[in-house]
GROMACS .gro file of C-alpha atoms in nm:
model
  110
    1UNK     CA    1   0.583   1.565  -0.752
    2UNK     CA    2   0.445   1.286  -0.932
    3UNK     CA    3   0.402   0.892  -0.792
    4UNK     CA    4   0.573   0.592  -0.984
    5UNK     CA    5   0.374   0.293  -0.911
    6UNK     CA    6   0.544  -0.024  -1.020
    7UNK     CA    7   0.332  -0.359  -1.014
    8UNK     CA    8   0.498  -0.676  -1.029
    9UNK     CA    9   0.216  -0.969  -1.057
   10UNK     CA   10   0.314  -1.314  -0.957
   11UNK     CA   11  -0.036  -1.529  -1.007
   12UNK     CA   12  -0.254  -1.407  -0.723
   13UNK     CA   13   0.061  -1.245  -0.528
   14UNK     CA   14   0.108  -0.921  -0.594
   15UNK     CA   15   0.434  -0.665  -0.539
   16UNK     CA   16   0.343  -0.277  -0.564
   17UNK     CA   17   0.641  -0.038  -0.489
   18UNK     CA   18   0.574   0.285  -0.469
   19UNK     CA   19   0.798   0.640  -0.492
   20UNK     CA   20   0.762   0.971  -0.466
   21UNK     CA   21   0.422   1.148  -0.297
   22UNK     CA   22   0.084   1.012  -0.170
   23UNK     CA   23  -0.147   1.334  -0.159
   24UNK     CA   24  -0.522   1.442  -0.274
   25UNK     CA   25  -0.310   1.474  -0.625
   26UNK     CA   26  -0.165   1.165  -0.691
   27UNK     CA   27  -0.421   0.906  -0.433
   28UNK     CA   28  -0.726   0.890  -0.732
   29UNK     CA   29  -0.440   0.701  -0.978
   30UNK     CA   30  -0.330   0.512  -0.703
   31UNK     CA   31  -0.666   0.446  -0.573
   32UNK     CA   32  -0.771   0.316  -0.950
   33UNK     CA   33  -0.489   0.063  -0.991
   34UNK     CA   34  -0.513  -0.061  -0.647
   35UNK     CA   35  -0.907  -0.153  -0.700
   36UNK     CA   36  -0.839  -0.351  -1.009
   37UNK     CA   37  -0.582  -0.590  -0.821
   38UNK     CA   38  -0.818  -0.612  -0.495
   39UNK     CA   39  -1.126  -0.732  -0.639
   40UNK     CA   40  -0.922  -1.036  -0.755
   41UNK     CA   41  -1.008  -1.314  -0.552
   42UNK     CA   42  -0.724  -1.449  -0.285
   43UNK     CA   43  -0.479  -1.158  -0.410
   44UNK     CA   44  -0.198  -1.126  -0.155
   45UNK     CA   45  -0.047  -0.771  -0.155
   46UNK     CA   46   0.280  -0.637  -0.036
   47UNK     CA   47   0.334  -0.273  -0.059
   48UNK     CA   48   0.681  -0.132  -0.076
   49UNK     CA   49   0.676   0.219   0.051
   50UNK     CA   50   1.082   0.264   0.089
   51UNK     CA   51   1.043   0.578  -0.167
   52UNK     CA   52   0.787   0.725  -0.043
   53UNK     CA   53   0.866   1.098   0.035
   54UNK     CA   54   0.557   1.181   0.145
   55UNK     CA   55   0.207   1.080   0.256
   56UNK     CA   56  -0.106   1.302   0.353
   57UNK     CA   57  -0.449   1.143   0.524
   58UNK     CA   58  -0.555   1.110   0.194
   59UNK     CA   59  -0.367   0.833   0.123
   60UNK     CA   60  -0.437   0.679   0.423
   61UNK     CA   61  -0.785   0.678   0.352
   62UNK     CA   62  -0.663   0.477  -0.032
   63UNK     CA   63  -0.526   0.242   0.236
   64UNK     CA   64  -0.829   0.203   0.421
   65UNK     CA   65  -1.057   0.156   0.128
   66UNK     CA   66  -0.793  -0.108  -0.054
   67UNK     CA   67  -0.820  -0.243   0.286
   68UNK     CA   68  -1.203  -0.312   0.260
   69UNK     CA   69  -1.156  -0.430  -0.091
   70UNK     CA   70  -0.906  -0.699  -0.035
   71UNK     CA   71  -1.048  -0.841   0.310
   72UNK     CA   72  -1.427  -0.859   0.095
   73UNK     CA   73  -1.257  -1.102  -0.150
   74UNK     CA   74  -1.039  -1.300   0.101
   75UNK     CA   75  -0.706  -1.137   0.039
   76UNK     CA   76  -0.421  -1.014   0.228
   77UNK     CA   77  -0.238  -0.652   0.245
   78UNK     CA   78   0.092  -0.565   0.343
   79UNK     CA   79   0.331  -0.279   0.392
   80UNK     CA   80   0.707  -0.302   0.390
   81UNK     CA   81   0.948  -0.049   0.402
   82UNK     CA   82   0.787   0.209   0.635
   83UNK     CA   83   1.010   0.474   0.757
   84UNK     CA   84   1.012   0.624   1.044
   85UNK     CA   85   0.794   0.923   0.946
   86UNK     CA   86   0.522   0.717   0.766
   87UNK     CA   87   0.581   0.504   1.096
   88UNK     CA   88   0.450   0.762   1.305
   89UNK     CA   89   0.166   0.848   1.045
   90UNK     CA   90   0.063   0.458   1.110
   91UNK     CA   91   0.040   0.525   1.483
   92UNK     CA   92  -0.072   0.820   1.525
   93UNK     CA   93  -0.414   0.734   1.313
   94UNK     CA   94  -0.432   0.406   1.501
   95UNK     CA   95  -0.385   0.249   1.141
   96UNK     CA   96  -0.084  -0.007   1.308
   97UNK     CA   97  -0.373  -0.170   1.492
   98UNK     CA   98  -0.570  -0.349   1.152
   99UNK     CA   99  -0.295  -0.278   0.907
  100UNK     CA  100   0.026  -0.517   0.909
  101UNK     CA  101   0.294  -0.216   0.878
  102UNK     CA  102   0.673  -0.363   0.890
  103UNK     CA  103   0.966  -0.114   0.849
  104UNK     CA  104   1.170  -0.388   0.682
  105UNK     CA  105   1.206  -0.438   0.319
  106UNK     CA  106   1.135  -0.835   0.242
  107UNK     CA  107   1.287  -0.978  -0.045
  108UNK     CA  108   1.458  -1.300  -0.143
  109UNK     CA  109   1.335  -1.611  -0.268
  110UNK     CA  110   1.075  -1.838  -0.066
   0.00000   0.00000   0.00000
């Protein structure tokens, strides 16, 4: 299975929903487009992973390395819509600790 990444770019804050499978496959396209938003100054990132069937430690370790990216250029990362399963993917790596992981999907208008 393939993974749809959908950007949606709001100045410097940035909305990237993502569906279908994060594996050694799919992680070097994901890994690409994430890099180009990261080493954007200030970028604030929310991740939307409510369609995401499936993740492996590989893209955990696209995480990791966006991550890196964003904190060297004073940005922000977050994750919304975790399910249960990614959840426990989260945990079990220790990845809760220095990633901001919330199961709820935020939306609305500020």
């Amino acid at each position: 299975m393939n993974l749809k990444i959908d950007v949606q770019d709001a100045g410097q804050e940035y909305r990237i929903t993502l569906a279908g499978e994060i594996d050694a496959y799919t992680a070097p396209n994901l890994k690409e487009k994430f890099m180009e938003i990261a080493e954007q100054d200030d970028a604030r990132i929310t991740i939307d992973l409510t369609d995401v069937s499936y993740m492996d430690s590989t893209g955990l370790g696209v995480f990791i390395a966006l991550l890196k990216a964003i904190k060297k250029h004073n940005g922000s990362l977050k994750f919304v819509g975790v399910s249960e399963r990614l959840k426990r993917l989260f945990d079990i790596t220790g990845l809760t600790d220095i990633l901001n992981v919330n199961s709820q999907v935020e939306g609305g208008v500020k």
